[in-house]
Tab-separated table of C-alpha atoms in Angstrom:
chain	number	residue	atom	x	y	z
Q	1	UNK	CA	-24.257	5.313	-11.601
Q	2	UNK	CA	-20.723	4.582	-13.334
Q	3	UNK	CA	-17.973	5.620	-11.238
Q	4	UNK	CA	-15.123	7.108	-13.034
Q	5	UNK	CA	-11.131	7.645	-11.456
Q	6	UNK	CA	-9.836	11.159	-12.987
Q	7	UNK	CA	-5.993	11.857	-11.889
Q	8	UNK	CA	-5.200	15.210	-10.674
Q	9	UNK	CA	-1.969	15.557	-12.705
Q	10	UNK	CA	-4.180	14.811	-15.432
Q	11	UNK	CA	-6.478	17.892	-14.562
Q	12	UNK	CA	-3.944	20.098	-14.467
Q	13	UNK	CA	-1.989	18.983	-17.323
Q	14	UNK	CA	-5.468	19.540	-19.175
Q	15	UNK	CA	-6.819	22.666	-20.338
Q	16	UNK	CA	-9.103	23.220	-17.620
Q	17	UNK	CA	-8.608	26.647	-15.518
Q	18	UNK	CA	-7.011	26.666	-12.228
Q	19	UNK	CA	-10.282	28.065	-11.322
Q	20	UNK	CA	-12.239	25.305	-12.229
Q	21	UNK	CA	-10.300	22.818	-10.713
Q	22	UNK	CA	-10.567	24.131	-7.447
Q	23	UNK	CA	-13.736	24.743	-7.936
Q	24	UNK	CA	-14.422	21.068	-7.992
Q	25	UNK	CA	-11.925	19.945	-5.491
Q	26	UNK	CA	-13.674	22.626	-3.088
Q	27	UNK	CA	-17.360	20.789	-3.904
Q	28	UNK	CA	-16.019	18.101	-1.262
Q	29	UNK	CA	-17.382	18.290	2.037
Q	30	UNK	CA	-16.329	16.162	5.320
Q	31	UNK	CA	-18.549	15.034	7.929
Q	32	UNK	CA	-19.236	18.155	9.657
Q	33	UNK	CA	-21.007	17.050	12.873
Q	34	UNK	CA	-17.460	14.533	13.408
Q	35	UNK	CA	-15.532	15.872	15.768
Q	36	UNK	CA	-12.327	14.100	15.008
Q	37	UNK	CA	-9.546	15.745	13.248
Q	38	UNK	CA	-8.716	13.393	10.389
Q	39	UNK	CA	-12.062	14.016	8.841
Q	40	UNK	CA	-11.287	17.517	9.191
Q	41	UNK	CA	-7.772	17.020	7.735
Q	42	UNK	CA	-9.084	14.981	4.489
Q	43	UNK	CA	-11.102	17.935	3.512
Q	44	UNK	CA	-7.692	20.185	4.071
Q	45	UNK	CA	-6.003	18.577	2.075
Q	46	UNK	CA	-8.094	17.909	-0.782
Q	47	UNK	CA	-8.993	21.852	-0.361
Q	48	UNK	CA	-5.784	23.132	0.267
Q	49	UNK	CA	-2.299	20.764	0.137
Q	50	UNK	CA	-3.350	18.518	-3.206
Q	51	UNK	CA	-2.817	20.619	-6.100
Q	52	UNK	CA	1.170	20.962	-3.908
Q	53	UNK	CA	1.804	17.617	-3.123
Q	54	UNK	CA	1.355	17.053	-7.031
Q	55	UNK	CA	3.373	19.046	-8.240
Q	56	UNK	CA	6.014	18.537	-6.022
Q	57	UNK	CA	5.259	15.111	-6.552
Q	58	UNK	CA	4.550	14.247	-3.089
Q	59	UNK	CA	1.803	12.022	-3.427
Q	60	UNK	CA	-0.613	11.134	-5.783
Q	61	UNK	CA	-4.016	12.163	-5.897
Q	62	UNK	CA	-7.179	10.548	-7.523
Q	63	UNK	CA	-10.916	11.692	-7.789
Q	64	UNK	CA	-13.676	9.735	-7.251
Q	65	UNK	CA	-16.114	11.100	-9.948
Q	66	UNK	CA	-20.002	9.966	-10.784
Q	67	UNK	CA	-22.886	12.235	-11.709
Q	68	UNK	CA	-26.115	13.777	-10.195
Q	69	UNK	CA	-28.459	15.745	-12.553
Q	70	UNK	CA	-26.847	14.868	-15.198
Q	71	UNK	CA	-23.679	16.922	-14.035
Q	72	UNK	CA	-20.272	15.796	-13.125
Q	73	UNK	CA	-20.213	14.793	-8.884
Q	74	UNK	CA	-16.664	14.313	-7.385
Q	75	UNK	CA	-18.147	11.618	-4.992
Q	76	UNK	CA	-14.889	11.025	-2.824
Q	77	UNK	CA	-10.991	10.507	-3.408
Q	78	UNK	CA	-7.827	8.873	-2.347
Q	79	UNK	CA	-4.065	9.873	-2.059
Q	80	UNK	CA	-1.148	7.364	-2.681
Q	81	UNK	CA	2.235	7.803	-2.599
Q	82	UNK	CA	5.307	5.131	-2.389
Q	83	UNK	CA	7.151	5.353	1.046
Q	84	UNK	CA	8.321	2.677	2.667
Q	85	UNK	CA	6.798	1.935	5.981
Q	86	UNK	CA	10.156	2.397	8.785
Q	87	UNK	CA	8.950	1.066	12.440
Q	88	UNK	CA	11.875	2.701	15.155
Q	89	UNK	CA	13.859	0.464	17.265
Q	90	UNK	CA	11.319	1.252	20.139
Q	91	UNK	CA	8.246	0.819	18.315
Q	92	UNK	CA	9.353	-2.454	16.702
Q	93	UNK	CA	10.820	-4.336	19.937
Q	94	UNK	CA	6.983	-3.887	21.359
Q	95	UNK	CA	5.676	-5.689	18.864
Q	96	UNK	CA	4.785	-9.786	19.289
Q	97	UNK	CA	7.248	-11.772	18.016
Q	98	UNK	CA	5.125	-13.912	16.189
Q	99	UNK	CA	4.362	-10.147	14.459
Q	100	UNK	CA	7.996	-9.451	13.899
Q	101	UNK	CA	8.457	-13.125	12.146
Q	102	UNK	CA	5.801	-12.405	9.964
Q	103	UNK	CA	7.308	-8.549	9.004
Q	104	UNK	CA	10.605	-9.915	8.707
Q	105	UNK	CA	10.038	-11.774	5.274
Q	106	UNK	CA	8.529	-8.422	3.911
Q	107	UNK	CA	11.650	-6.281	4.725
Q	108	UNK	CA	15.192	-5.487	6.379
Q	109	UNK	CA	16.468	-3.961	9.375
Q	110	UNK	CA	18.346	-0.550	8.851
Q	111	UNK	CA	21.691	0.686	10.575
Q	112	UNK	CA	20.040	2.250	13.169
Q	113	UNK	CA	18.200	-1.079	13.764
Q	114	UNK	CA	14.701	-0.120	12.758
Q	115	UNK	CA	12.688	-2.280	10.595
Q	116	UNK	CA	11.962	-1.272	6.764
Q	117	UNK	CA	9.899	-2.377	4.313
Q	118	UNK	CA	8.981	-1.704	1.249
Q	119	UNK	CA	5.338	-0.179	-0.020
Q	120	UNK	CA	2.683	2.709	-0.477
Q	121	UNK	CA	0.772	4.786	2.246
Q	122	UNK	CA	-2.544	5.651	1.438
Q	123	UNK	CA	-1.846	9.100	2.759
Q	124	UNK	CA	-5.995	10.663	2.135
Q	125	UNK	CA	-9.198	8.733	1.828
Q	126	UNK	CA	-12.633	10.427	1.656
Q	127	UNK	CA	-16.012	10.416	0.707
Q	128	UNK	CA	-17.788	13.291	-0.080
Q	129	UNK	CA	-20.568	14.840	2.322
Q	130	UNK	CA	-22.082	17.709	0.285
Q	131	UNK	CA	-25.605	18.363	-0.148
Q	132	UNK	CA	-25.373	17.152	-3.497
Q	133	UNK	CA	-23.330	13.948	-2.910
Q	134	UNK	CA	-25.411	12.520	0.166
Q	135	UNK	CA	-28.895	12.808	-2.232
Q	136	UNK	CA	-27.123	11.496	-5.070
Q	137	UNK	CA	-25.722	8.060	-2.479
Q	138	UNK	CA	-22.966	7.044	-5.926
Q	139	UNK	CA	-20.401	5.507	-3.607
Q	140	UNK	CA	-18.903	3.901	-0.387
Q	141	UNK	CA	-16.214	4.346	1.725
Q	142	UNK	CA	-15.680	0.645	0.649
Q	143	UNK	CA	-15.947	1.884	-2.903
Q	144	UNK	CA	-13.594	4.210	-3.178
Q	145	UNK	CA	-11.152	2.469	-0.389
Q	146	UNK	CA	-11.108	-0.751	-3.333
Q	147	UNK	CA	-10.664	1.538	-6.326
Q	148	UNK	CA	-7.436	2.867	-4.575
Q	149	UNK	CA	-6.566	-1.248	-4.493
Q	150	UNK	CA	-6.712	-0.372	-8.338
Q	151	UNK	CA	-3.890	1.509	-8.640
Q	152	UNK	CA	-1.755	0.007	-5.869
Q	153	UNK	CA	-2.025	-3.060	-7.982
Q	154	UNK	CA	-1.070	-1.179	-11.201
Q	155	UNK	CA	1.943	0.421	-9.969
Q	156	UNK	CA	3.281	-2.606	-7.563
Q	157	UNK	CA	3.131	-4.714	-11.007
Q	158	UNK	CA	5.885	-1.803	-12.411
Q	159	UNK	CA	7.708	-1.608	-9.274
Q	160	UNK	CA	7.025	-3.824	-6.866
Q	161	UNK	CA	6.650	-3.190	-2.915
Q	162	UNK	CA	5.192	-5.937	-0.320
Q	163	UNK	CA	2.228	-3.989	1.750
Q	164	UNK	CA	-0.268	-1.082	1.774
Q	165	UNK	CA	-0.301	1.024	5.111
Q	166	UNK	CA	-2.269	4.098	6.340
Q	167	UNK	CA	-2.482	5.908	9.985
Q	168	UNK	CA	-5.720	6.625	11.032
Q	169	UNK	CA	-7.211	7.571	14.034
Q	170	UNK	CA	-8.262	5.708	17.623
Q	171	UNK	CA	-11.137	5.696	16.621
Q	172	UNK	CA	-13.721	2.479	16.774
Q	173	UNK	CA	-15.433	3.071	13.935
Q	174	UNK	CA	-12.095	3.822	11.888
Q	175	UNK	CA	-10.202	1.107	12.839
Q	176	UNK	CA	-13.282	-1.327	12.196
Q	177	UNK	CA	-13.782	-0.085	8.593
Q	178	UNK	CA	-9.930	-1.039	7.656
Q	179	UNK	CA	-10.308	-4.064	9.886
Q	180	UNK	CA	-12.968	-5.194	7.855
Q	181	UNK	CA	-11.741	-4.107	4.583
Q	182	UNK	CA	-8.404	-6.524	5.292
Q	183	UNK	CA	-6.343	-4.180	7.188
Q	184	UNK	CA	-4.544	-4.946	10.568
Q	185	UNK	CA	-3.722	-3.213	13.130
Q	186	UNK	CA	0.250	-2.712	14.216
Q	187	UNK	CA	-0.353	-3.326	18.181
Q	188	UNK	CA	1.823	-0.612	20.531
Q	189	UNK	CA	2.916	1.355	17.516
Q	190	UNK	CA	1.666	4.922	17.717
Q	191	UNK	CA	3.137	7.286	15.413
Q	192	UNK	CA	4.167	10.863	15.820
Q	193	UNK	CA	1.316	11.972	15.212
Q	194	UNK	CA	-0.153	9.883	17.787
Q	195	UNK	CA	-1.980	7.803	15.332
Q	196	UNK	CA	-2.108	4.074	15.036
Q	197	UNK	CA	-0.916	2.095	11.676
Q	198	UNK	CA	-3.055	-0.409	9.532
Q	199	UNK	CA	-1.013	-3.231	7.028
Q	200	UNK	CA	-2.113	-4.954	4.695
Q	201	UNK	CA	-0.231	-7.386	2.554
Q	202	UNK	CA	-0.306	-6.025	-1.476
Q	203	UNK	CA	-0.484	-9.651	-2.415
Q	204	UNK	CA	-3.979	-9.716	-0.267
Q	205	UNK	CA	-5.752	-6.444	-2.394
Q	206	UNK	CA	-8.557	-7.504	-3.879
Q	207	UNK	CA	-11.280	-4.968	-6.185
């Protein structure tokens, strides 16, 4: 089965109801045995923050659609917006210094001495869990994880940027699906949230 991206601003800038489109963004489902919270925060935001962030132009949202029975199936989705990755003082001076040689070509250090550089955050990823969507077996984490390579590429050929980062989780299974997928792991950093931070280089993306 084909998969197709649809845009969010593009749903609501279309003359589909505000009904209907949360009527489709509420057909995703998380994992609902997991008991970590950042599979129960994909689903909030899809569900509840999206249709904001847009508009507000936050971050950008993209669905994941395919079909099953012949009907449109949102099968997952992914959030991007452009903010540069900023690593404190603290956090930074923990890192290896081999690690800090290697960050230093990619950006600058600010006047309060933290470390900048320019790029996106994959804020959401998720695949959907609903009855319909585990029968119907259209996509992959992986899948939708390289379609959001898609449009990193697209916009960093209009403006540029040097990596992709996300926060996820310390969670095995999490950090193994980035590692695999080309992400590393920023050792000792934990951010506010208490979560830890995958980079990858934009020049590295591959879909």
């Amino acid at each position: 089965m084909a998969l197709k991206i649809i845009s969010l601003t593009d749903l609501i800038n279309s003359d589909q109801t505000e009904e209907d489109i949360k009527k489709l963004l509420f057909s995703f489902e998380t994992i609902k045995s997991r008991s970590e919270s950042g599979a129960r925060d994909v689903e909030e935001f899809l569900h509840n923050k999206a249709i904001q962030f847009e508009i507000m132009g936050i971050a950008r949202t993209y669905l994941v659609m395919s079909t099953y029975k012949k009907k449109p199936l949102l099968a997952g989705y992914f959030a991007l917006s452009t903010r540069p990755l900023i690593i404190p003082k603290r956090q930074y001076s923990k890192i290896s210094k081999n690690l800090q040689k290697r960050l230093m070509g990619f950006g600058h250090k600010t006047e309060q001495d933290a470390y900048e550089v320019k790029g996106y955050l994959l804020g959401q990823l998720g695949k959907n869990y609903s009855a319909d969507a585990q029968i119907a077996k259209c996509v992959t984490g992986q899948d939708i994880l390289h379609l959001s390579y898609s449009k990193v590429l697209d916009a960093h050929r209009i403006v540029g940027g040097r990596i992709l980062y996300l926060e996820c989780e310390h969670h095995e299974k999490v950090k193994k699906f980035y590692n695999d997928n080309g992400f590393s792991e920023l050792a000792h950093y934990e951010s506010e949230n208490k979560l830890c931070l995958m980079v990858q280089q934009i020049s590295k993306l591959q879909y």
